[in-house]
Amino acid sequence: MTRRPAASPPGFVPYSIDEALKSRRLWMDVARQLALVDELEAFTGSENNRPYRPAGTRCDTWLPAWLPVATNWGGANLFVDLRGGPRYGCVMEFYRDAGAAAEPEWPDMAAMLYDIADRLAENEAQFDNAGRIFWW
């Protein structure tokens, strides 16, 4: 497996299923508060259905097709991008102040889990007492 650069996001804690769904509802509530309902409906509809905004592309607003999988407890989430396109299922970062502005971190959840397992096995990563993973 190809090693990810050290810039991969450390400090995240995996969500339980209940926490992931709660986080998703929270981000969608925030998105609704920041936009007029009609505008949000049109925006999220176009984000999810138009080919020029496929999975893995940047977006400033949390989208219904994103499923959070981990948090850093500081306003950032790792999420699985379930929009259509060749990068369907990729794992990206979302920051409350910047949105999802970077390229996907991993092509899918399996690659993310293999990367974490490899780093732990090679002593290139460790968990802290809060369950966050850190690597170098």
Backbone as JSON, one array per atom type, in Angstrom:
{
  "sequence": "MTRRPAASPPGFVPYSIDEALKSRRLWMDVARQLALVDELEAFTGSENNRPYRPAGTRCDTWLPAWLPVATNWGGANLFVDLRGGPRYGCVMEFYRDAGAAAEPEWPDMAAMLYDIADRLAENEAQFDNAGRIFWW",
  "N": [[0.84, -1.18, 0.0], [0.49, 2.23, -0.78], [2.05, 4.8, 1.0], [0.45, 7.41, 2.76], [0.96, 10.95, 2.79], [2.28, 12.83, 5.59], [0.48, 14.83, 5.95], [-2.07, 13.87, 6.06], [-5.18, 13.79, 7.81], [-4.71, 13.93, 11.18], [-5.85, 13.29, 14.58], [-8.56, 12.72, 14.73], [-11.65, 11.23, 15.87], [-13.44, 8.26, 15.63], [-16.93, 8.13, 14.82], [-19.77, 6.73, 16.52], [-22.57, 4.95, 15.14], [-24.97, 6.23, 15.91], [-23.92, 8.72, 16.75], [-22.84, 9.63, 14.32], [-25.15, 9.98, 12.73], [-26.46, 11.91, 14.27], [-24.6, 14.01, 14.09], [-24.71, 14.5, 11.32], [-27.37, 15.41, 11.09], [-27.14, 17.76, 12.61], [-25.24, 19.28, 11.06], [-26.77, 19.58, 8.73], [-28.89, 21.11, 9.77], [-27.49, 23.45, 10.39], [-26.69, 24.22, 7.8], [-29.22, 24.78, 6.72], [-29.95, 26.98, 8.28], [-28.14, 28.88, 7.45], [-28.82, 29.46, 4.87], [-31.51, 30.5, 2.74], [-34.43, 28.51, 2.79], [-35.53, 27.75, 0.28], [-33.37, 28.32, -1.41], [-31.42, 26.57, -0.37], [-32.6, 24.06, -0.87], [-32.6, 24.07, -3.7], [-29.84, 24.31, -4.14], [-28.71, 22.01, -2.85], [-30.01, 20.06, -4.3], [-28.96, 20.5, -6.88], [-26.27, 20.03, -6.35], [-26.28, 17.32, -5.77], [-27.22, 16.12, -8.07], [-26.17, 17.04, -10.49], [-23.76, 16.55, -13.05], [-21.39, 18.08, -13.0], [-20.62, 18.47, -10.42], [-19.49, 16.2, -8.98], [-18.86, 13.45, -6.66], [-16.16, 14.0, -4.43], [-15.51, 16.57, -5.15], [-15.0, 20.0, -4.21], [-16.9, 21.84, -1.74], [-18.68, 24.36, -0.05], [-20.8, 24.14, 1.71], [-22.45, 21.89, 3.91], [-23.64, 18.82, 2.66], [-26.55, 16.78, 1.9], [-25.77, 14.32, 0.9], [-23.51, 13.54, 2.18], [-21.87, 11.58, 4.57], [-20.96, 11.7, 7.83], [-18.06, 10.34, 9.44], [-16.1, 10.59, 11.34], [-14.8, 12.78, 13.89], [-13.03, 15.75, 14.97], [-13.66, 17.01, 17.21], [-13.52, 19.73, 17.15], [-14.85, 21.2, 15.25], [-14.48, 19.97, 12.83], [-14.93, 17.34, 10.45], [-14.49, 14.03, 9.21], [-15.79, 12.68, 6.28], [-17.84, 10.48, 4.28], [-18.27, 10.74, 0.9], [-21.12, 10.57, -0.83], [-22.11, 11.38, -3.24], [-22.72, 11.05, -6.77], [-20.48, 9.76, -9.35], [-17.01, 9.14, -10.39], [-15.49, 9.15, -8.05], [-17.13, 8.27, -6.07], [-17.94, 7.48, -2.76], [-15.56, 8.3, -1.63], [-13.34, 9.53, 1.0], [-13.43, 12.51, 2.71], [-12.44, 15.71, 4.13], [-14.23, 18.01, 6.2], [-14.51, 21.29, 7.23], [-15.83, 23.59, 9.55], [-15.41, 26.31, 9.02], [-14.27, 26.42, 6.51], [-15.4, 24.58, 4.81], [-15.56, 21.78, 2.57], [-12.78, 21.72, 1.16], [-10.55, 20.54, 0.09], [-8.81, 17.96, -1.8], [-9.98, 14.51, -1.88], [-9.1, 12.52, 0.97], [-8.82, 9.75, 1.13], [-9.59, 7.07, -1.15], [-11.75, 5.5, -0.42], [-13.57, 4.06, 2.4], [-12.39, 1.62, 3.12], [-9.72, 1.92, 2.25], [-8.95, 4.0, 3.95], [-9.12, 2.73, 6.48], [-7.26, 0.64, 6.15], [-4.95, 2.2, 5.84], [-4.75, 3.45, 8.36], [-4.48, 1.13, 9.97], [-2.06, 0.09, 8.93], [-0.3, 2.18, 9.64], [-0.47, 2.05, 12.45], [0.56, -0.54, 12.88], [3.17, -0.2, 11.99], [4.2, 1.46, 13.89], [3.84, 4.16, 13.38], [1.78, 5.62, 14.16], [-0.53, 6.41, 16.79], [-3.01, 5.94, 19.38], [-4.59, 8.34, 21.46], [-5.63, 8.98, 24.91], [-8.24, 9.82, 24.6], [-9.15, 8.51, 22.42], [-8.46, 9.48, 19.96], [-6.64, 9.38, 16.91], [-3.25, 9.77, 16.15], [-0.64, 10.55, 13.9], [2.6, 10.48, 12.3]],
  "CA": [[0.0, 0.0, 0.0], [1.23, 3.49, -0.84], [1.93, 5.61, 2.21], [-0.1, 8.76, 2.67], [1.85, 11.93, 3.4], [1.97, 13.19, 6.97], [-0.58, 15.82, 5.97], [-3.36, 13.24, 6.3], [-5.7, 14.44, 9.03], [-4.66, 13.25, 12.48], [-6.64, 13.88, 15.65], [-9.99, 12.44, 14.58], [-12.23, 10.13, 16.64], [-14.55, 7.68, 14.88], [-18.28, 8.25, 15.35], [-20.68, 5.6, 16.53], [-23.63, 5.19, 14.15], [-25.86, 7.27, 16.45], [-23.21, 10.0, 16.71], [-22.73, 10.04, 12.92], [-26.44, 10.48, 12.3], [-26.7, 13.16, 15.0], [-23.73, 15.02, 13.49], [-25.27, 14.82, 10.01], [-28.55, 16.27, 11.31], [-26.64, 19.06, 13.07], [-24.67, 20.0, 9.92], [-27.86, 19.97, 7.85], [-29.58, 22.22, 10.42], [-26.65, 24.64, 10.2], [-26.8, 24.61, 6.4], [-30.54, 25.39, 6.53], [-29.96, 28.28, 8.94], [-27.29, 29.81, 6.72], [-29.38, 29.73, 3.54], [-32.96, 30.43, 2.65], [-34.82, 27.12, 2.54], [-35.66, 27.53, -1.16], [-32.02, 28.3, -1.99], [-30.74, 25.35, 0.05], [-33.18, 22.94, -1.61], [-32.09, 24.13, -5.08], [-28.4, 24.07, -4.1], [-28.4, 20.61, -2.56], [-30.49, 19.28, -5.43], [-27.99, 20.61, -7.97], [-25.03, 19.38, -5.91], [-26.42, 15.87, -5.77], [-27.73, 15.58, -9.32], [-25.51, 17.54, -11.7], [-22.48, 15.87, -13.24], [-20.22, 18.91, -12.79], [-20.31, 18.49, -9.0], [-19.5, 14.8, -8.53], [-18.17, 13.11, -5.41], [-14.75, 14.37, -4.39], [-15.31, 17.98, -5.48], [-15.13, 20.88, -3.05], [-18.18, 22.47, -1.49], [-18.63, 25.13, 1.19], [-21.96, 23.82, 2.54], [-22.68, 20.47, 4.16], [-24.62, 18.28, 1.73], [-27.24, 15.59, 2.37], [-25.11, 13.1, 0.4], [-22.28, 13.32, 2.94], [-22.07, 10.85, 5.82], [-19.79, 11.87, 8.7], [-17.55, 9.09, 10.03], [-15.19, 10.9, 12.45], [-14.74, 14.19, 14.27], [-11.88, 16.16, 15.79], [-14.32, 17.74, 18.3], [-13.19, 21.15, 17.04], [-15.5, 21.77, 14.08], [-14.09, 19.27, 11.59], [-15.4, 15.97, 10.3], [-14.2, 13.22, 8.03], [-17.07, 12.19, 5.79], [-17.89, 9.71, 3.05], [-19.0, 11.5, -0.12], [-22.0, 9.63, -1.53], [-22.6, 11.91, -4.51], [-22.32, 10.18, -7.87], [-19.23, 10.04, -10.03], [-15.95, 8.14, -10.24], [-14.94, 9.15, -6.69], [-18.19, 7.88, -5.14], [-17.47, 6.76, -1.58], [-14.27, 8.79, -1.12], [-13.36, 10.12, 2.33], [-12.95, 13.88, 2.64], [-12.51, 16.52, 5.35], [-15.09, 19.18, 6.2], [-14.24, 22.21, 8.33], [-16.95, 24.52, 9.65], [-15.06, 27.62, 8.48], [-13.73, 26.33, 5.15], [-16.12, 23.59, 4.02], [-14.75, 20.67, 2.04], [-12.01, 22.48, 0.18], [-9.38, 19.8, -0.37], [-9.01, 16.69, -2.49], [-10.26, 13.41, -0.95], [-7.97, 11.96, 1.71], [-8.73, 8.34, 0.76], [-10.59, 6.76, -2.18], [-12.91, 4.88, 0.21], [-13.38, 3.73, 3.82], [-11.44, 0.51, 3.25], [-8.36, 2.48, 2.13], [-8.67, 4.74, 5.18], [-8.89, 1.78, 7.57], [-5.96, -0.01, 5.89], [-3.9, 3.19, 6.11], [-4.64, 3.56, 9.82], [-3.93, -0.13, 10.48], [-0.64, 0.05, 8.56], [0.45, 3.14, 10.47], [-0.38, 1.5, 13.8], [1.47, -1.69, 12.85], [4.53, 0.3, 11.76], [4.48, 2.44, 14.95], [3.8, 5.51, 12.82], [0.55, 6.22, 14.67], [-0.96, 5.93, 18.09], [-4.24, 6.52, 19.9], [-4.44, 8.97, 22.77], [-6.62, 8.52, 25.88], [-9.58, 10.21, 24.14], [-9.49, 7.69, 21.27], [-8.03, 10.12, 18.71], [-5.43, 8.8, 16.33], [-2.25, 10.73, 15.71], [0.46, 9.93, 13.17], [3.69, 11.37, 11.89]],
  "C": [[0.88, 1.25, 0.0], [0.99, 4.3, 0.42], [1.35, 6.97, 1.9], [0.92, 9.72, 3.26], [1.39, 12.26, 4.81], [0.85, 14.21, 7.06], [-1.97, 15.2, 6.13], [-3.87, 13.67, 7.66], [-5.61, 13.6, 10.29], [-5.63, 13.92, 13.46], [-8.14, 13.66, 15.54], [-10.4, 11.23, 15.4], [-13.39, 9.56, 15.82], [-15.88, 7.92, 15.6], [-18.9, 6.87, 15.52], [-21.75, 5.9, 15.47], [-24.56, 6.29, 14.64], [-25.2, 8.65, 16.39], [-23.09, 10.52, 15.28], [-24.04, 10.63, 12.42], [-26.8, 11.8, 12.99], [-25.86, 14.29, 14.4], [-24.26, 15.45, 12.13], [-26.48, 15.74, 10.15], [-28.12, 17.67, 11.74], [-26.1, 19.89, 11.91], [-25.75, 20.43, 8.94], [-28.68, 21.11, 8.45], [-28.8, 23.52, 10.25], [-26.76, 25.13, 8.76], [-28.14, 25.29, 6.13], [-30.61, 26.78, 7.15], [-29.16, 29.32, 8.17], [-27.84, 30.2, 5.36], [-30.9, 29.76, 3.64], [-33.34, 29.02, 2.25], [-34.91, 26.85, 1.04], [-34.29, 27.45, -1.83], [-31.29, 27.01, -1.63], [-31.28, 24.15, -0.72], [-32.64, 22.91, -3.04], [-30.61, 23.79, -5.11], [-28.1, 22.6, -3.88], [-28.9, 19.71, -3.67], [-29.5, 19.32, -6.58], [-26.68, 19.93, -7.6], [-25.12, 17.87, -6.06], [-26.74, 15.3, -7.15], [-26.98, 16.03, -10.57], [-24.13, 16.93, -11.83], [-21.26, 16.74, -12.99], [-19.86, 19.06, -11.32], [-20.31, 17.07, -8.45], [-18.78, 14.64, -7.19], [-16.7, 13.5, -5.53], [-14.48, 15.8, -4.77], [-15.62, 18.84, -4.27], [-16.53, 21.46, -2.96], [-18.1, 23.17, -0.14], [-19.72, 24.75, 2.19], [-22.09, 22.32, 2.71], [-23.82, 19.99, 3.27], [-25.3, 17.03, 2.29], [-26.56, 14.28, 1.96], [-23.79, 12.83, 1.11], [-22.63, 12.62, 4.24], [-20.83, 11.01, 6.69], [-19.38, 10.54, 9.33], [-16.61, 9.34, 11.2], [-15.19, 12.4, 12.69], [-13.43, 14.48, 14.99], [-12.36, 16.93, 17.01], [-13.98, 19.22, 18.28], [-13.81, 21.79, 15.8], [-15.13, 21.12, 12.76], [-14.62, 17.85, 11.62], [-14.71, 15.32, 9.11], [-15.55, 12.68, 7.58], [-16.88, 11.36, 4.53], [-18.79, 10.48, 2.09], [-19.8, 10.52, -0.97], [-22.68, 10.26, -2.74], [-22.11, 10.96, -5.61], [-20.97, 10.57, -8.45], [-18.16, 9.01, -9.73], [-15.34, 8.1, -8.83], [-16.01, 8.83, -5.64], [-17.6, 7.08, -3.99], [-16.14, 7.25, -1.03], [-14.45, 9.44, 0.25], [-12.69, 11.48, 2.25], [-13.04, 14.53, 4.01], [-13.48, 17.67, 5.14], [-14.77, 20.0, 7.43], [-15.31, 23.28, 8.36], [-16.65, 25.87, 9.03], [-14.62, 27.58, 7.02], [-14.51, 25.38, 4.24], [-15.21, 22.43, 3.64], [-13.95, 21.23, 0.87], [-10.85, 21.71, -0.43], [-9.78, 18.56, -1.15], [-9.34, 15.6, -1.46], [-8.98, 12.89, -0.29], [-7.73, 10.5, 1.33], [-9.8, 8.06, -0.29], [-11.86, 6.12, -1.61], [-12.57, 4.54, 1.66], [-12.37, 2.61, 4.01], [-10.01, 1.02, 3.18], [-7.99, 3.26, 3.38], [-8.33, 3.79, 6.32], [-7.58, 1.03, 7.38], [-4.8, 0.93, 6.2], [-3.68, 3.32, 7.61], [-4.01, 2.3, 10.41], [-2.44, -0.26, 10.16], [0.19, 0.97, 9.43], [0.59, 2.65, 11.9], [0.61, 0.35, 13.86], [2.92, -1.28, 12.69], [4.98, 1.3, 12.83], [4.63, 3.86, 14.4], [2.56, 6.26, 13.28], [0.27, 5.66, 16.05], [-2.28, 6.59, 18.46], [-3.92, 7.22, 21.21], [-5.56, 8.48, 23.68], [-8.05, 8.85, 25.48], [-10.01, 9.4, 22.91], [-9.12, 8.32, 19.93], [-6.77, 9.44, 18.22], [-4.52, 9.93, 15.86], [-1.15, 9.98, 14.97], [1.45, 10.97, 12.71], [4.33, 10.85, 10.63]]
}
